[in-house]
Coordinates of C-alpha atoms and ligand atoms in Angstrom, one line a residue:
X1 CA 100.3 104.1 53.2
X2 CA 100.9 104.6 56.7
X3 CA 97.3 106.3 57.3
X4 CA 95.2 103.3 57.3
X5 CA 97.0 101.6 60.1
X6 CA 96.8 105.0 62.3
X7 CA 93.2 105.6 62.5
X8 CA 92.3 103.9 65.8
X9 CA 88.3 102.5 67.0
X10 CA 86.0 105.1 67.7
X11 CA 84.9 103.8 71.4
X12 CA 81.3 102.8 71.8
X13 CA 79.6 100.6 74.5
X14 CA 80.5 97.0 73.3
X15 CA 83.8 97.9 71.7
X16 CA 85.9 95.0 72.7
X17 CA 89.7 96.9 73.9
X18 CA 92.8 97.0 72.0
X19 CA 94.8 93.0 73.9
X20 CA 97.9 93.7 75.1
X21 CA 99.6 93.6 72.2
X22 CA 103.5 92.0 71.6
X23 CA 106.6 94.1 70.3
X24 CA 107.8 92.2 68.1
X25 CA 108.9 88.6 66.8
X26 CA 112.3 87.7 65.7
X27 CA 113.6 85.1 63.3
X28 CA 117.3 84.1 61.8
X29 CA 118.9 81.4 59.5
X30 CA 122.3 80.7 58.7
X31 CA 121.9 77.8 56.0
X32 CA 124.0 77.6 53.3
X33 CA 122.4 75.7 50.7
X34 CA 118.9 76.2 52.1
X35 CA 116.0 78.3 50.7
X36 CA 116.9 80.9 53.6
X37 CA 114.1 83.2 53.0
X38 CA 111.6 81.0 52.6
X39 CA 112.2 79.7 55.8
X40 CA 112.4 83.0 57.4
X41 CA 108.8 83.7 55.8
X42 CA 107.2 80.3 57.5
X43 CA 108.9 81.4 60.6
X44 CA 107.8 84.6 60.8
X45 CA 104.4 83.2 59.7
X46 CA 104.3 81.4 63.2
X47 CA 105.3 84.5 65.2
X48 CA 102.5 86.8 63.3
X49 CA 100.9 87.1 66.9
X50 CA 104.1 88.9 68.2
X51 CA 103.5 91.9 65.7
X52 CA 101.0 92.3 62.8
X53 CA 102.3 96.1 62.1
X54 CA 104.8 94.9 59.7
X55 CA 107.1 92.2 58.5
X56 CA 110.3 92.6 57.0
X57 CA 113.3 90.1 55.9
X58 CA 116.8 90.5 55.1
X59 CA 119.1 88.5 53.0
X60 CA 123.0 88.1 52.7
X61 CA 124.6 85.8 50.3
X62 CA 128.3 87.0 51.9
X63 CA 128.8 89.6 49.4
X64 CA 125.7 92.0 49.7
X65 CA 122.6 92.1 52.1
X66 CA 119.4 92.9 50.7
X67 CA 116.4 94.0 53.2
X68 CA 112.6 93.8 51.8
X69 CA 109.9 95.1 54.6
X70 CA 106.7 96.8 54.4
X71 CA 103.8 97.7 56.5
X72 CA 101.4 94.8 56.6
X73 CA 101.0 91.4 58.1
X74 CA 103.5 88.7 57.1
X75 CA 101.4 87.1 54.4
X76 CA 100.6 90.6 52.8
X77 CA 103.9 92.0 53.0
X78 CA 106.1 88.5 50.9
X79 CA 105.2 87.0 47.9
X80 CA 106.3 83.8 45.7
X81 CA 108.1 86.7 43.9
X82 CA 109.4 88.6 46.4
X83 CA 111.0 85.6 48.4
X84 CA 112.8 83.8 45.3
X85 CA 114.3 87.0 44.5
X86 CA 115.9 87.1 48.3
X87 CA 119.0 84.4 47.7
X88 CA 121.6 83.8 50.2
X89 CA 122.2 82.0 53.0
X90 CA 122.0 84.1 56.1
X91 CA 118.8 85.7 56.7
X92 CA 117.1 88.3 59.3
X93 CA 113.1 88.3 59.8
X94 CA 111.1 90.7 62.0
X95 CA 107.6 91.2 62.0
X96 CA 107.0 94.3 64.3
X97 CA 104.3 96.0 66.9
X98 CA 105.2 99.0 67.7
X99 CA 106.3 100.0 71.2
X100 CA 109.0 102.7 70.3
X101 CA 108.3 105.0 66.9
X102 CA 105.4 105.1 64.9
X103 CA 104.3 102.9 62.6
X104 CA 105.6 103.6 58.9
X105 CA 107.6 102.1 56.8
X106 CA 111.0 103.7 57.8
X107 CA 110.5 102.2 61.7
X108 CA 109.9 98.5 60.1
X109 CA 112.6 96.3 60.4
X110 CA 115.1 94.5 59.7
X111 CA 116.7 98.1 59.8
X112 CA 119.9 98.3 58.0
X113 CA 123.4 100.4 57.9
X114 CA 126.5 100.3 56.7
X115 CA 129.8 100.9 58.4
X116 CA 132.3 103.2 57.4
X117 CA 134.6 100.5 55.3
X118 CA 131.2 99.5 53.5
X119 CA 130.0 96.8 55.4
X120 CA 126.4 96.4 55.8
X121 CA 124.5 95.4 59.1
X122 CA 120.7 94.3 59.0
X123 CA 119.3 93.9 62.9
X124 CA 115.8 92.8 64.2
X125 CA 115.0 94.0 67.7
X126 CA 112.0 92.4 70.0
X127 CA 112.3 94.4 73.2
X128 CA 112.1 97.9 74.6
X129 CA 114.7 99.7 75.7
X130 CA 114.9 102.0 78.3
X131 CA 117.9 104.0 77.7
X132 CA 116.9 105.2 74.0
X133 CA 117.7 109.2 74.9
X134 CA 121.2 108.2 76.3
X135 CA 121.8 105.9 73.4
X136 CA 120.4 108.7 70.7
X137 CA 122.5 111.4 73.0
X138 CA 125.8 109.0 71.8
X139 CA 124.5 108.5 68.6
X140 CA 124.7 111.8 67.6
X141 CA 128.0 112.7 68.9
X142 CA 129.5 110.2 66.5
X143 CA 127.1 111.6 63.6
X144 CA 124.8 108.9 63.1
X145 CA 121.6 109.6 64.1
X146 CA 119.1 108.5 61.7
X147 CA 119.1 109.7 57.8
X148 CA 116.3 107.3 56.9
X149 CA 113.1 108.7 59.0
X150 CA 113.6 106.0 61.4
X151 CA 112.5 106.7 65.3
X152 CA 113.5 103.8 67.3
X153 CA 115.7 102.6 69.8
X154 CA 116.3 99.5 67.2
X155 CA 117.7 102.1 64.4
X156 CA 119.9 104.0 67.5
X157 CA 121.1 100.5 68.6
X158 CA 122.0 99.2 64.8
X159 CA 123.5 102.8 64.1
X160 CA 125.8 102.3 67.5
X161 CA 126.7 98.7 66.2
X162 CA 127.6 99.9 62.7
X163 CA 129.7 102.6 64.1
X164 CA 131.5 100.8 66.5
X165 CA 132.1 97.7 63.6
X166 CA 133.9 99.9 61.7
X167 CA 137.2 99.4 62.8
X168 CA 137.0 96.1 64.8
X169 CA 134.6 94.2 63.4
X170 CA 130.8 93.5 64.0
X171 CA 131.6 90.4 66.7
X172 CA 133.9 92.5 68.6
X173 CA 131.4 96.1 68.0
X174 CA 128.9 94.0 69.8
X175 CA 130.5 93.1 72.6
X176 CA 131.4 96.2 73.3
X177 CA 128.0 97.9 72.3
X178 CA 125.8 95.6 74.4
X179 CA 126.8 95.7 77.6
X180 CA 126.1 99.9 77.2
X181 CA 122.3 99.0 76.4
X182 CA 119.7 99.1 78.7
X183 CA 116.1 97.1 79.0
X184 CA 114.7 94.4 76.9
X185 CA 116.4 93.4 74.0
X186 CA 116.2 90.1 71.5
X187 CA 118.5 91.0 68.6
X188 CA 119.0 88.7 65.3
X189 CA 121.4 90.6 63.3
X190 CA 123.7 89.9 60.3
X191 CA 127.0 91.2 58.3
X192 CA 127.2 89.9 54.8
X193 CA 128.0 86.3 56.0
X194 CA 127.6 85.9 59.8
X195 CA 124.6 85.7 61.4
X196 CA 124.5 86.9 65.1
X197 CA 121.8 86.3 68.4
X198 CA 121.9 88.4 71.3
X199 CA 119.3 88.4 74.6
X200 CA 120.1 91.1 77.2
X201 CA 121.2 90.4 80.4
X202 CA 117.7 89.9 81.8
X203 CA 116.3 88.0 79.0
X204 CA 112.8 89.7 79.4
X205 CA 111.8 88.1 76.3
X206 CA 112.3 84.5 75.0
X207 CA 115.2 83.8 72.2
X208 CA 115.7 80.3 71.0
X209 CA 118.8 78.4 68.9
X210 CA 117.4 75.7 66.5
X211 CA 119.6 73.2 64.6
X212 CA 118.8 72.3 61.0
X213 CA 120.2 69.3 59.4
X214 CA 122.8 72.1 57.3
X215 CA 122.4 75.2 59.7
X216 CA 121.3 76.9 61.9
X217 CA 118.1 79.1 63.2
X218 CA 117.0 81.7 66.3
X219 CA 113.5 82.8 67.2
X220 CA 111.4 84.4 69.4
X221 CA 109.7 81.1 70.3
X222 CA 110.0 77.5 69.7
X223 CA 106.7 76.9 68.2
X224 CA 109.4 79.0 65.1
X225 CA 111.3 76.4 65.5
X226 CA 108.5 73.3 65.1
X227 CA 107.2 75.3 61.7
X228 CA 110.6 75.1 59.7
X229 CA 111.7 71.9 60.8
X230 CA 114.6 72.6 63.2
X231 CA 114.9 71.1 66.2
X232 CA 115.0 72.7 70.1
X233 CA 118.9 73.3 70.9
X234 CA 118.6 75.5 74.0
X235 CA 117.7 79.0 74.8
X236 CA 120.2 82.1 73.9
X237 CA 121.4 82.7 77.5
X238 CA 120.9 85.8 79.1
X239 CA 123.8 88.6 78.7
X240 CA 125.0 86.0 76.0
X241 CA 125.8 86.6 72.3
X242 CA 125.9 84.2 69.3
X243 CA 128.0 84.4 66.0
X244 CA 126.9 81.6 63.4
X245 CA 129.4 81.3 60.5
X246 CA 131.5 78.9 58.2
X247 CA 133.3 78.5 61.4
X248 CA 130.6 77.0 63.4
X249 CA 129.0 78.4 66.7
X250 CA 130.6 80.4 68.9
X251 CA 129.3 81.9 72.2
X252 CA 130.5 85.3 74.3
X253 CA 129.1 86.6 77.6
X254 CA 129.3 90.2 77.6
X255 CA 127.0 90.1 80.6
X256 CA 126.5 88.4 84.0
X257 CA 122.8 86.9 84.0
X258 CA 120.1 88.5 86.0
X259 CA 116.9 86.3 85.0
X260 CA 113.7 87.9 85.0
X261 CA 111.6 86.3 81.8
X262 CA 108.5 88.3 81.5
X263 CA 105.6 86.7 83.6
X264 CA 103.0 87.8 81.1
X265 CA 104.1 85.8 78.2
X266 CA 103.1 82.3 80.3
X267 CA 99.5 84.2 80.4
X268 CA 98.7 85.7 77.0
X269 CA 101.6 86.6 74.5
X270 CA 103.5 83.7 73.3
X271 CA 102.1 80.7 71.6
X272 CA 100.4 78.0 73.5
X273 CA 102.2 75.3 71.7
X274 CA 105.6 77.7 72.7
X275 CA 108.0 76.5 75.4
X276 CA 109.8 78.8 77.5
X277 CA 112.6 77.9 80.1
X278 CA 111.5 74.2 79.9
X279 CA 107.9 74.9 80.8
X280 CA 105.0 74.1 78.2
X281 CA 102.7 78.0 77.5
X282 CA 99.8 75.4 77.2
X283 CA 100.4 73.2 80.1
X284 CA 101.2 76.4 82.2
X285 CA 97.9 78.0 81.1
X286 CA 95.8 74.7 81.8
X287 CA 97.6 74.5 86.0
X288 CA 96.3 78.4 86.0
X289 CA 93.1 77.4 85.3
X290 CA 93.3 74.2 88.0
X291 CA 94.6 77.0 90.6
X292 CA 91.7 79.1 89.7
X293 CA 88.8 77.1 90.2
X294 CA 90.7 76.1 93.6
X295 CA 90.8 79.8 94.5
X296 CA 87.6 80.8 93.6
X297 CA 85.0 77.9 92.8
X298 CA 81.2 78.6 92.4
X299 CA 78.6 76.6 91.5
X300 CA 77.3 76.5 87.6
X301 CA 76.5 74.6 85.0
X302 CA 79.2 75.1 82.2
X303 CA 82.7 76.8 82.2
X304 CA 83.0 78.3 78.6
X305 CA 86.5 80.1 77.4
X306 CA 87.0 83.5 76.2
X307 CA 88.6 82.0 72.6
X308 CA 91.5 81.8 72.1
X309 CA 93.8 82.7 75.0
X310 CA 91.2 81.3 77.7
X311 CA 90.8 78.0 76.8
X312 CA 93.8 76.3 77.9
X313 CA 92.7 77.8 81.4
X314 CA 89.3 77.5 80.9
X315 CA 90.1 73.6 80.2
X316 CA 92.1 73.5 84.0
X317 CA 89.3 75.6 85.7
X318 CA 87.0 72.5 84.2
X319 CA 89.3 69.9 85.6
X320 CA 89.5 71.7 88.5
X321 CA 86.1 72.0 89.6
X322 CA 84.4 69.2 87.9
X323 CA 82.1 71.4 86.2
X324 CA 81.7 70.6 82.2
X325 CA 84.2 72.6 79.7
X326 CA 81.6 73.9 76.6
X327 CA 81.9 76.1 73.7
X328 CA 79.2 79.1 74.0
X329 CA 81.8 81.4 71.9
X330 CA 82.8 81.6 68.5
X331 CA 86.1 83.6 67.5
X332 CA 86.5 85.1 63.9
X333 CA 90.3 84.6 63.7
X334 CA 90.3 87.0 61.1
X335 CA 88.8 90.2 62.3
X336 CA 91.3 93.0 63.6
X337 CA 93.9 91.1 61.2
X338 CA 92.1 93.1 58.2
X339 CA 93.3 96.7 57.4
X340 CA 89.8 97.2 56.0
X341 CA 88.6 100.3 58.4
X342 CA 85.2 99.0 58.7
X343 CA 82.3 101.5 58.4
X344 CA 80.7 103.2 61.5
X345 CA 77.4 100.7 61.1
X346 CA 79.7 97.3 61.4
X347 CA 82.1 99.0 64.1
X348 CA 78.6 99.5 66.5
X349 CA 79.0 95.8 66.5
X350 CA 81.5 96.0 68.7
X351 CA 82.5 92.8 69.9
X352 CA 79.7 91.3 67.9
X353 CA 83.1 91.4 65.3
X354 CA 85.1 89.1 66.8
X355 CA 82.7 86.9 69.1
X356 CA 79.6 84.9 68.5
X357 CA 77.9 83.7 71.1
X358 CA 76.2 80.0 70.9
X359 CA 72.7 80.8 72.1
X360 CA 71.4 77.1 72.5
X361 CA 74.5 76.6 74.8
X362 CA 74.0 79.6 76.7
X363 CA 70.1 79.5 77.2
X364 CA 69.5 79.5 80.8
X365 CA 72.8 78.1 82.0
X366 CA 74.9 79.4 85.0
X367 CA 78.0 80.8 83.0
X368 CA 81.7 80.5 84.5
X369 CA 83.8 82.5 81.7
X370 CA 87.8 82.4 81.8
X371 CA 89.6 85.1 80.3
X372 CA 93.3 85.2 80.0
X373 CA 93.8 88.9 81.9
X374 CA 91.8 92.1 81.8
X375 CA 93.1 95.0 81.1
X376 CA 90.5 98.1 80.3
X377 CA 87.9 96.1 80.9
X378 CA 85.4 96.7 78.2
X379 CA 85.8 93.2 76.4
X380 CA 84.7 91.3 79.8
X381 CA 82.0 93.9 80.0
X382 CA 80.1 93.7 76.6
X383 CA 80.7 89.9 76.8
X384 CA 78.8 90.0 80.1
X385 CA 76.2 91.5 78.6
X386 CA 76.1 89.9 75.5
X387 CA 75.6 86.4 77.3
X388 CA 73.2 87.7 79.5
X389 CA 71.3 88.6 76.0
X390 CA 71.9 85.3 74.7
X391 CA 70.1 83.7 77.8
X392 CA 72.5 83.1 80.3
X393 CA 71.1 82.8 83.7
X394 CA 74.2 83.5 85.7
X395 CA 77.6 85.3 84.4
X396 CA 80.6 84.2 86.6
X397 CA 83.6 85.8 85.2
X398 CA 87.6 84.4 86.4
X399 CA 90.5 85.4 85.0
X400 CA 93.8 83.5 84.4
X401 CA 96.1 86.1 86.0
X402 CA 96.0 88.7 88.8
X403 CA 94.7 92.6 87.9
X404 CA 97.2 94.2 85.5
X405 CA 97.9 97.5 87.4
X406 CA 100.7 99.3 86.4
X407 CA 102.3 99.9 82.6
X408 CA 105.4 97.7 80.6
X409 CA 108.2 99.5 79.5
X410 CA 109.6 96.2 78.2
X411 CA 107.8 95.9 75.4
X412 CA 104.2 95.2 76.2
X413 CA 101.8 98.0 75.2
X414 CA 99.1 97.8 77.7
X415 CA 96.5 101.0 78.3
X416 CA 98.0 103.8 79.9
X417 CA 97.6 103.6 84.2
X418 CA 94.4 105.5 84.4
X419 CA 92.7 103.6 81.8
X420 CA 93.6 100.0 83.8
X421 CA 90.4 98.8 85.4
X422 CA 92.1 97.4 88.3
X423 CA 93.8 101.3 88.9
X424 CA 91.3 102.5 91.3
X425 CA 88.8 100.3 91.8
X426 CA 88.4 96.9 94.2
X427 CA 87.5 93.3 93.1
X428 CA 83.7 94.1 93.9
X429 CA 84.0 97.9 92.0
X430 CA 85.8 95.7 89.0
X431 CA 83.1 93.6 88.8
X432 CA 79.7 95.9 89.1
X433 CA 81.9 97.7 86.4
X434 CA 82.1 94.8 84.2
X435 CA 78.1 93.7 85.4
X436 CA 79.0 90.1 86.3
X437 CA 77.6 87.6 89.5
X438 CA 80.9 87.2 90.5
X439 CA 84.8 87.8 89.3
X440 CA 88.1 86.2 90.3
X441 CA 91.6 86.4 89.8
X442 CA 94.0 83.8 90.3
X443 CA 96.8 84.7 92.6
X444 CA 100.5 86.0 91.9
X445 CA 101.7 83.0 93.6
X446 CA 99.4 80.7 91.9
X447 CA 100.4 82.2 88.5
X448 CA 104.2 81.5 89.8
X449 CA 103.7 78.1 91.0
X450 CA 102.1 77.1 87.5
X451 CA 105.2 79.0 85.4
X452 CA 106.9 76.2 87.0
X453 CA 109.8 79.1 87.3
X454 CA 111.3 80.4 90.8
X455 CA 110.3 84.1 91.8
X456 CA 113.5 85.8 91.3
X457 CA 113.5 84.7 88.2
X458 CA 110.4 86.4 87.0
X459 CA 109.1 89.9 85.5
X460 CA 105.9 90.6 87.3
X461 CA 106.0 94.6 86.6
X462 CA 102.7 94.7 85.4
X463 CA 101.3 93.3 88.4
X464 CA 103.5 94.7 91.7
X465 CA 104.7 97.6 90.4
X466 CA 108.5 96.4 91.0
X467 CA 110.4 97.0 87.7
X468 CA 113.2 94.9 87.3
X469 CA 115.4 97.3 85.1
X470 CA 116.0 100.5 87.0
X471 CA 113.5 103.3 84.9
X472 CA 114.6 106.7 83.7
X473 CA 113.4 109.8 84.4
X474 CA 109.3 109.9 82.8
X475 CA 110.8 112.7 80.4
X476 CA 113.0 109.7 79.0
X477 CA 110.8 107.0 78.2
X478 CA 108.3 106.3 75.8
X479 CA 106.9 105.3 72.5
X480 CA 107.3 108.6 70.7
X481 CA 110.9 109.9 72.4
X482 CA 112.5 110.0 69.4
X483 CA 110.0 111.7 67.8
X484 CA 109.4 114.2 70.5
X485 CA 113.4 114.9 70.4
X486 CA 113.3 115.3 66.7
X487 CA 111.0 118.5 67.2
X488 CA 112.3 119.5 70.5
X489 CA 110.0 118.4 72.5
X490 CA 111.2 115.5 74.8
X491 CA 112.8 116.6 78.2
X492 CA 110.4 119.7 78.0
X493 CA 107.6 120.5 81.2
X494 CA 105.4 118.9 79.8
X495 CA 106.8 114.9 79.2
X496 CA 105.7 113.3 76.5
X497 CA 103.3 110.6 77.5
X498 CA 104.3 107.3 76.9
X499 CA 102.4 104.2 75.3
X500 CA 101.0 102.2 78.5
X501 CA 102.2 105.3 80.8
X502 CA 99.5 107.3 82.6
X503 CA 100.5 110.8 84.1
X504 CA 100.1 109.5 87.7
X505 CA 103.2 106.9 87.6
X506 CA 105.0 110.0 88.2
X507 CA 104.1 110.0 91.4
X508 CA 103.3 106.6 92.5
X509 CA 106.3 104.1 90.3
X510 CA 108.3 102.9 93.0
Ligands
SF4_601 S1 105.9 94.3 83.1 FE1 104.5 92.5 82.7 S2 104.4 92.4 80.5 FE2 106.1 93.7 81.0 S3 107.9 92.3 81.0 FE3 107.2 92.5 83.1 S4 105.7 90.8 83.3 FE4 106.1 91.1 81.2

């Protein structure tokens, strides 16, 4: 089953790139009385766009948990079926991209283990960690490395959990365990009755607590929140963890707070209609585009959006430079959300796939075209192109964040470093590359002022190079690591190259 999600594009001119893609979303109820699954499904539902690799749910009624996943999107994965048969009233929802293992149906999650009194534990994980080949190394000295195929550092962490719950209890195995783990981590996880939250000291990614009128839910994002009906509490603190049972909330620090909420998810990842630390995705995205057009204004007659993720800024850069806001693109929502391997005549479309342009708009207009970031740089460059075929006098590309330079290892899989248009080439070199009249990029500070969020509080990896969370050795790292130990290979003279890792941050990652 796995083979039809592993067969990636064949590159041709116009092949729009791979986004930067998410690692995973994360969703929990604790609602006795409540359809739990159900609302775990609509949840998830809302988070598709953190992970379309696959969706899983798991179900406690405070006797037994019961975990159904599979690879697929969401909608594919649960059925009318499926979901009545899932009763209880704590529930754990995933839906995953992959940033550590492959993808198959062992590495979806919730993954699940039982302790050594027969307890089970079911744990979804959105994050990357970056001390997986420590944490496998411990792992296997207390014999419970994987049994079930699974190669992630969410399987090593739940294994570590399930171990150390054994005699002390899952509450108690998680304070302990947590404060050992190192990276990004969002965890919903569950016992037969409790449900627990968990963001790691940094909170790299966002985690949110929701009241319902009888329980409880946690997500990835509010706009999780919005779909089931529960209402914004507060975020799950940095370093802090959350139990949720009969006996109410209660909250533990196992760690001191270092901020650094990823910077990217304000540009692209989460929802627009998300809010993180108090700031609006939308509203940030809109100032973006004000600072934008400030920063680099040129004359033309129509600023148009790169759907969806540039037209919030796209909207501002309008505002900002008085220049009309039009529609010269159409997005199929659909496309690269099918598992249909299309045949080698549609995939020459390239982009054609997933953006139409308007041609009436675009005839012999002076373009201004916002795109969210840019990353490879093949989708701005086949767009160029295909506007200046559609009739477009002038094409004045901007983009809603600075050059992405260097690679995540917290969970965002961008292109390796050599791949990066912005590794190696200046603004003018980016832009004969990409064809257009003229190309900016808003400023770091810009981008900060609109998050609304002080500096020291911010992830900007991708951008400066300065990685919050100390990195290991490049040996140590990576999307395949556990795979590469399995068969010896990790650690070896020849590293294992990591997803968004190029061979040169060996020598140049600060
Ligand atoms: S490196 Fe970039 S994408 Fe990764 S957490 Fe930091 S800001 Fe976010």
């Amino acid at each position: 089953m796995a083979d039809q999600f592993t067969t990636g594009p064949i590159p041709t001119f116009d092949q729009p790139e791979p986004e930067p893609r998410e690692e995973c979303g994360v969703f929990g109820v604790w609602a006795p009385g409540e359809e739990v699954a159900k609302l775990t499904y609509y949840g998830l539902y809302a988070l598709q766009h953190r992970g379309q690799e696959a969706a899983g749910i798991s179900v406690a009624d405070g006797h037994q948990i019961v975990v159904f996943k599979d690879l697929g999107l969401v909608s594919q994965v649960f059925d009318e079926q499926v979901l009545s048969s899932l009763r209880g009233h704590v529930a754990v929802g995933h839906c995953r991209y992959s940033t550590t293992g492959s993808t198959t149906w062992e590495n979806a999650q919730p993954t699940f283990r039982t302790t050594a009194t027969g307890s089970g534990l079911s744990l979804g994980h959105n994050g990357n960690l970056v001390n997986t080949a420590e944490l496998r190394d411990r792992a296997t000295k207390l014999g419970v490395t994987s049994r079930n195929g699974a190669t992630t550092d969410s399987d090593i962490m739940t294994a570590l959990l399930a171990a150390s719950a054994a005699d002390k209890g899952l509450e108690q195995a998680a304070l302990e365990v947590l404060p050992t783990i190192r990276g990004a981590y969002c965890l919903v996880f569950s016992d037969e009755s409790t449900l627990y939250a968990a963001r790691d000291p940094h909170g790299v990614r966002p985690l949110v607590l929701g009241r319902l009128e009888r329980g409880w839910v946690v997500a990835s994002e509010t706009a999780a929140l919005d779909i089931v009906g529960a209402s914004f509490v507060r975020e799950v603190e940095p370093g802090e963890l959350i139990a949720i049972d009969t006996d109410g909330l209660r909250s533990s620090r196992f760690a001191s707070p270092e901020p650094k909420g990823c910077l990217f998810e304000y540009v692209y990842l989460a929802r627009p209609d998300t809010t993180i630390s108090g700031r609006s995705v939308h509203a940030t995205r809109v100032e973006i585009g004000r600072r934008l057009a400030d920063e680099h204004p040129v004359e033309a007659d129509l600023v148009v959006p790169v759907p969806e993720s540039g037209t919030p800024a796209a909207i501002g850069y309008a505002q900002g430079s008085g220049i009309p806001f039009g529609t010269a693109l159409v997005k199929n929502a659909y496309v690269g959300r099918t598992f249909i391997q299309p045949s080698q005549t549609i995939r020459q479309l390239g982009i054609r796939l997933k953006l139409n342009p308007l041609r009436e708009v675009i005839r012999g207009k002076r373009l201004i075209v916002v795109d969210d970031s840019v990353v490879r740089g093949n989708t701005q460059r086949a767009l160029v192109r295909m506007l200046r075929e559609a009739g477009a006098l002038e094409v004045h590309v901007r983009i809603a964040s600075p050059p992405v330079q260097w690679p995540c290892f917290y969970g965002i899989d961008f292109a390796s470093r050599a791949e990066l248009v912005a590794n190696g080439l200046d603004l003018d070199g980016i832009r004969r590359s990409i064809g257009a009249d003229s190309l900016g990029y808003v400023s770091l500070d810009a981008l900060i002022a609109a998050s609304e969020q002080p500096k020291t509080r911010l992830c900007a990896a991708c951008f400066t190079g300065e990685y919050p969370i100390e990195l290991p050795d490049d040996a140590l790292i990576g999307k395949h690591l556990l795979e590469g130990i399995e068969k010896g290979v990790a650690g070896s003279a020849a590293p294992l190259q990591p997803a968004g890792y190029g061979a040169e941050d060996a020598l140049r990652r600060p």
